[in-house]
């Protein structure tokens, strides 16, 4: 716990009480090329990786950079391979009047005129909501959200090992779409 005084730009003085929390940061390395974190928030993993990069020893240092995925090409790959069904997408930076961010979702959403208009409007797909057929045909598909910066949210409580079993094949498929 930290206690102190804070002075705002207007000159007013306020009491400050801040608490620190301990966060877990499970991190896995794949072939000394990719780092994966599991069960953590983006802010926690970003801060942890930033701190690890600053810790430098001659023979032991983390050299890592964030990735960007081409989700437009990955969307085409999923449609051709049938490894997952796209159920929605977030769009940003489109040249659509009065629209900064848009989400389109639905059963055959990528076949809609709106999807085509947003996809060709000069912006980018910033996230895809995908159903992954991971079980038997009768099983409900596993719902995930894959973001352009490589975050994968699994909408299922399956524990750390289960999360990795779901995310790793998806990451293996998307590796070829790193920009």
mmCIF file of C-alpha atoms in Angstrom:
data_model
loop_
_atom_site.group_PDB
_atom_site.id
_atom_site.type_symbol
_atom_site.label_atom_id
_atom_site.label_comp_id
_atom_site.label_asym_id
_atom_site.label_seq_id
_atom_site.Cartn_x
_atom_site.Cartn_y
_atom_site.Cartn_z
ATOM 1 C CA UNK A 1 0.000 0.000 0.000
ATOM 2 C CA UNK A 2 1.238 3.462 -0.909
ATOM 3 C CA UNK A 3 -0.060 6.612 0.758
ATOM 4 C CA UNK A 4 0.769 10.143 -0.208
ATOM 5 C CA UNK A 5 -0.399 13.500 -1.501
ATOM 6 C CA UNK A 6 -1.225 14.253 -5.090
ATOM 7 C CA UNK A 7 -1.354 17.689 -6.677
ATOM 8 C CA UNK A 8 -3.498 18.136 -9.773
ATOM 9 C CA UNK A 9 -2.825 20.634 -12.544
ATOM 10 C CA UNK A 10 -5.360 23.021 -11.018
ATOM 11 C CA UNK A 11 -3.311 23.094 -7.786
ATOM 12 C CA UNK A 12 -5.750 21.090 -5.671
ATOM 13 C CA UNK A 13 -4.224 18.615 -3.213
ATOM 14 C CA UNK A 14 -5.667 15.144 -2.677
ATOM 15 C CA UNK A 15 -4.838 12.148 -0.495
ATOM 16 C CA UNK A 16 -3.679 9.172 -2.524
ATOM 17 C CA UNK A 17 -3.917 5.561 -1.466
ATOM 18 C CA UNK A 18 -2.743 3.007 -4.003
ATOM 19 C CA UNK A 19 -2.370 -0.723 -3.646
ATOM 20 C CA UNK A 20 -0.188 -3.039 -5.634
ATOM 21 C CA UNK A 21 -1.285 -6.482 -6.607
ATOM 22 C CA UNK A 22 0.663 -9.546 -7.539
ATOM 23 C CA UNK A 23 -0.165 -10.965 -10.972
ATOM 24 C CA UNK A 24 0.718 -14.322 -12.461
ATOM 25 C CA UNK A 25 2.432 -14.323 -15.825
ATOM 26 C CA UNK A 26 2.578 -17.828 -17.292
ATOM 27 C CA UNK A 27 4.752 -17.635 -20.397
ATOM 28 C CA UNK A 28 5.627 -20.410 -22.833
ATOM 29 C CA UNK A 29 8.323 -20.416 -25.500
ATOM 30 C CA UNK A 30 7.834 -22.167 -28.825
ATOM 31 C CA UNK A 31 11.010 -23.111 -30.703
ATOM 32 C CA UNK A 32 12.845 -20.063 -29.305
ATOM 33 C CA UNK A 33 10.788 -18.025 -31.753
ATOM 34 C CA UNK A 34 7.417 -17.262 -30.202
ATOM 35 C CA UNK A 35 6.281 -16.399 -26.688
ATOM 36 C CA UNK A 36 2.790 -17.324 -25.566
ATOM 37 C CA UNK A 37 1.092 -16.198 -22.408
ATOM 38 C CA UNK A 38 -1.951 -17.859 -20.950
ATOM 39 C CA UNK A 39 -4.723 -16.775 -18.629
ATOM 40 C CA UNK A 40 -3.519 -13.209 -18.226
ATOM 41 C CA UNK A 41 -4.732 -9.786 -19.235
ATOM 42 C CA UNK A 42 -3.072 -7.902 -22.082
ATOM 43 C CA UNK A 43 -1.832 -5.154 -19.723
ATOM 44 C CA UNK A 44 -0.159 -7.716 -17.453
ATOM 45 C CA UNK A 45 1.591 -9.572 -20.269
ATOM 46 C CA UNK A 46 2.687 -6.340 -21.975
ATOM 47 C CA UNK A 47 4.170 -4.985 -18.740
ATOM 48 C CA UNK A 48 5.856 -8.302 -17.903
ATOM 49 C CA UNK A 49 7.452 -8.577 -21.348
ATOM 50 C CA UNK A 50 8.592 -4.943 -21.155
ATOM 51 C CA UNK A 51 10.296 -5.654 -17.818
ATOM 52 C CA UNK A 52 11.919 -8.843 -19.133
ATOM 53 C CA UNK A 53 13.324 -6.928 -22.117
ATOM 54 C CA UNK A 54 14.954 -4.416 -19.739
ATOM 55 C CA UNK A 55 16.683 -7.180 -17.751
ATOM 56 C CA UNK A 56 19.847 -7.650 -19.772
ATOM 57 C CA UNK A 57 22.767 -9.889 -19.118
ATOM 58 C CA UNK A 58 25.383 -10.620 -21.725
ATOM 59 C CA UNK A 59 24.355 -14.232 -22.259
ATOM 60 C CA UNK A 60 20.703 -14.028 -21.207
ATOM 61 C CA UNK A 61 18.357 -11.440 -22.610
ATOM 62 C CA UNK A 62 14.894 -11.407 -24.071
ATOM 63 C CA UNK A 63 14.709 -10.102 -27.599
ATOM 64 C CA UNK A 64 11.056 -9.932 -28.528
ATOM 65 C CA UNK A 65 8.774 -7.758 -30.594
ATOM 66 C CA UNK A 66 5.036 -7.648 -30.934
ATOM 67 C CA UNK A 67 3.443 -9.188 -33.984
ATOM 68 C CA UNK A 68 0.733 -7.996 -36.339
ATOM 69 C CA UNK A 69 -1.494 -10.471 -38.147
ATOM 70 C CA UNK A 70 -3.057 -10.055 -41.574
ATOM 71 C CA UNK A 71 -6.580 -11.113 -40.588
ATOM 72 C CA UNK A 72 -7.962 -10.431 -44.059
ATOM 73 C CA UNK A 73 -5.759 -13.158 -45.535
ATOM 74 C CA UNK A 74 -6.352 -15.398 -42.513
ATOM 75 C CA UNK A 75 -10.115 -15.023 -43.072
ATOM 76 C CA UNK A 76 -9.676 -16.309 -46.636
ATOM 77 C CA UNK A 77 -7.544 -19.184 -45.337
ATOM 78 C CA UNK A 78 -10.234 -20.194 -42.821
ATOM 79 C CA UNK A 79 -12.931 -20.085 -45.476
ATOM 80 C CA UNK A 80 -10.893 -22.309 -47.818
ATOM 81 C CA UNK A 81 -9.593 -24.746 -45.182
ATOM 82 C CA UNK A 82 -12.817 -24.979 -43.140
ATOM 83 C CA UNK A 83 -10.687 -25.164 -39.961
ATOM 84 C CA UNK A 84 -12.977 -22.585 -38.375
ATOM 85 C CA UNK A 85 -16.150 -20.652 -39.088
ATOM 86 C CA UNK A 86 -16.070 -16.869 -38.890
ATOM 87 C CA UNK A 87 -18.978 -15.588 -36.852
ATOM 88 C CA UNK A 88 -17.981 -11.946 -36.559
ATOM 89 C CA UNK A 89 -15.357 -9.316 -37.095
ATOM 90 C CA UNK A 90 -14.215 -5.954 -35.752
ATOM 91 C CA UNK A 91 -13.221 -3.320 -38.313
ATOM 92 C CA UNK A 92 -11.163 -0.139 -37.742
ATOM 93 C CA UNK A 93 -9.900 2.731 -39.860
ATOM 94 C CA UNK A 94 -12.534 2.406 -42.549
ATOM 95 C CA UNK A 95 -13.369 5.192 -44.958
ATOM 96 C CA UNK A 96 -17.020 4.963 -43.939
ATOM 97 C CA UNK A 97 -18.592 8.256 -42.963
ATOM 98 C CA UNK A 98 -19.273 8.642 -39.213
ATOM 99 C CA UNK A 99 -17.915 5.152 -38.399
ATOM 100 C CA UNK A 100 -14.651 4.642 -36.510
ATOM 101 C CA UNK A 101 -15.118 1.066 -35.316
ATOM 102 C CA UNK A 102 -17.698 -1.483 -36.377
ATOM 103 C CA UNK A 103 -18.578 -5.042 -35.418
ATOM 104 C CA UNK A 104 -20.468 -7.362 -37.732
ATOM 105 C CA UNK A 105 -21.660 -10.718 -36.483
ATOM 106 C CA UNK A 106 -23.920 -13.523 -37.575
ATOM 107 C CA UNK A 107 -24.158 -17.000 -39.051
ATOM 108 C CA UNK A 108 -22.869 -16.272 -42.576
ATOM 109 C CA UNK A 109 -21.613 -12.766 -41.824
ATOM 110 C CA UNK A 110 -18.712 -12.802 -44.295
ATOM 111 C CA UNK A 111 -21.203 -13.244 -47.146
ATOM 112 C CA UNK A 112 -23.079 -10.054 -46.248
ATOM 113 C CA UNK A 113 -22.917 -6.866 -48.307
ATOM 114 C CA UNK A 114 -21.907 -4.934 -45.181
ATOM 115 C CA UNK A 115 -18.906 -7.211 -44.606
ATOM 116 C CA UNK A 116 -17.784 -6.674 -48.188
ATOM 117 C CA UNK A 117 -18.256 -2.905 -47.857
ATOM 118 C CA UNK A 118 -16.259 -2.727 -44.601
ATOM 119 C CA UNK A 119 -13.571 -5.088 -45.854
ATOM 120 C CA UNK A 120 -12.965 -2.989 -48.979
ATOM 121 C CA UNK A 121 -13.306 0.421 -47.311
ATOM 122 C CA UNK A 122 -9.586 0.968 -46.743
ATOM 123 C CA UNK A 123 -9.546 -0.111 -43.096
ATOM 124 C CA UNK A 124 -8.448 -3.303 -41.449
ATOM 125 C CA UNK A 125 -9.960 -6.244 -39.671
ATOM 126 C CA UNK A 126 -8.783 -5.833 -36.096
ATOM 127 C CA UNK A 127 -10.349 -9.021 -34.687
ATOM 128 C CA UNK A 128 -12.186 -12.133 -35.846
ATOM 129 C CA UNK A 129 -14.737 -14.080 -33.804
ATOM 130 C CA UNK A 130 -14.303 -17.715 -34.843
ATOM 131 C CA UNK A 131 -16.063 -20.974 -34.039
ATOM 132 C CA UNK A 132 -13.529 -23.811 -33.941
ATOM 133 C CA UNK A 133 -14.906 -27.324 -34.536
ATOM 134 C CA UNK A 134 -12.695 -29.105 -31.994
ATOM 135 C CA UNK A 135 -14.885 -31.923 -30.698
ATOM 136 C CA UNK A 136 -17.292 -34.422 -32.204
ATOM 137 C CA UNK A 137 -19.860 -33.268 -34.732
ATOM 138 C CA UNK A 138 -22.485 -33.100 -31.973
ATOM 139 C CA UNK A 139 -20.310 -30.922 -29.733
ATOM 140 C CA UNK A 140 -20.738 -27.178 -29.587
ATOM 141 C CA UNK A 141 -17.902 -25.404 -31.407
ATOM 142 C CA UNK A 142 -15.339 -23.584 -29.282
ATOM 143 C CA UNK A 143 -15.786 -19.817 -29.541
ATOM 144 C CA UNK A 144 -12.632 -17.690 -29.771
ATOM 145 C CA UNK A 145 -11.690 -14.126 -30.594
ATOM 146 C CA UNK A 146 -8.380 -13.596 -32.418
ATOM 147 C CA UNK A 147 -7.029 -10.046 -32.552
ATOM 148 C CA UNK A 148 -4.671 -8.467 -35.056
ATOM 149 C CA UNK A 149 -1.963 -8.203 -32.389
ATOM 150 C CA UNK A 150 -2.043 -11.938 -31.657
ATOM 151 C CA UNK A 151 -4.333 -12.105 -28.632
ATOM 152 C CA UNK A 152 -6.645 -15.085 -28.445
ATOM 153 C CA UNK A 153 -9.633 -15.066 -26.111
ATOM 154 C CA UNK A 154 -11.243 -18.472 -25.559
ATOM 155 C CA UNK A 155 -14.858 -18.242 -24.426
ATOM 156 C CA UNK A 156 -14.687 -21.428 -22.399
ATOM 157 C CA UNK A 157 -13.371 -22.182 -18.926
ATOM 158 C CA UNK A 158 -11.035 -25.119 -19.568
ATOM 159 C CA UNK A 159 -7.937 -24.349 -17.483
ATOM 160 C CA UNK A 160 -4.458 -23.484 -18.663
ATOM 161 C CA UNK A 161 -3.718 -26.790 -20.419
ATOM 162 C CA UNK A 162 -7.082 -26.704 -22.179
ATOM 163 C CA UNK A 163 -6.495 -23.113 -23.284
ATOM 164 C CA UNK A 164 -3.152 -24.078 -24.796
ATOM 165 C CA UNK A 165 -4.720 -27.077 -26.556
ATOM 166 C CA UNK A 166 -7.228 -24.734 -28.164
ATOM 167 C CA UNK A 167 -4.924 -21.789 -28.904
ATOM 168 C CA UNK A 168 -1.774 -23.562 -30.136
ATOM 169 C CA UNK A 169 -3.297 -25.085 -33.316
ATOM 170 C CA UNK A 170 -4.871 -21.702 -34.072
ATOM 171 C CA UNK A 171 -1.525 -19.942 -33.580
ATOM 172 C CA UNK A 172 0.213 -22.566 -35.731
ATOM 173 C CA UNK A 173 -2.271 -21.858 -38.548
ATOM 174 C CA UNK A 174 -1.982 -18.061 -38.232
ATOM 175 C CA UNK A 175 1.851 -17.943 -38.142
ATOM 176 C CA UNK A 176 1.998 -17.714 -41.942
ATOM 177 C CA UNK A 177 -0.061 -14.503 -41.758
ATOM 178 C CA UNK A 178 2.342 -12.502 -39.598
ATOM 179 C CA UNK A 179 3.147 -9.234 -41.364
#
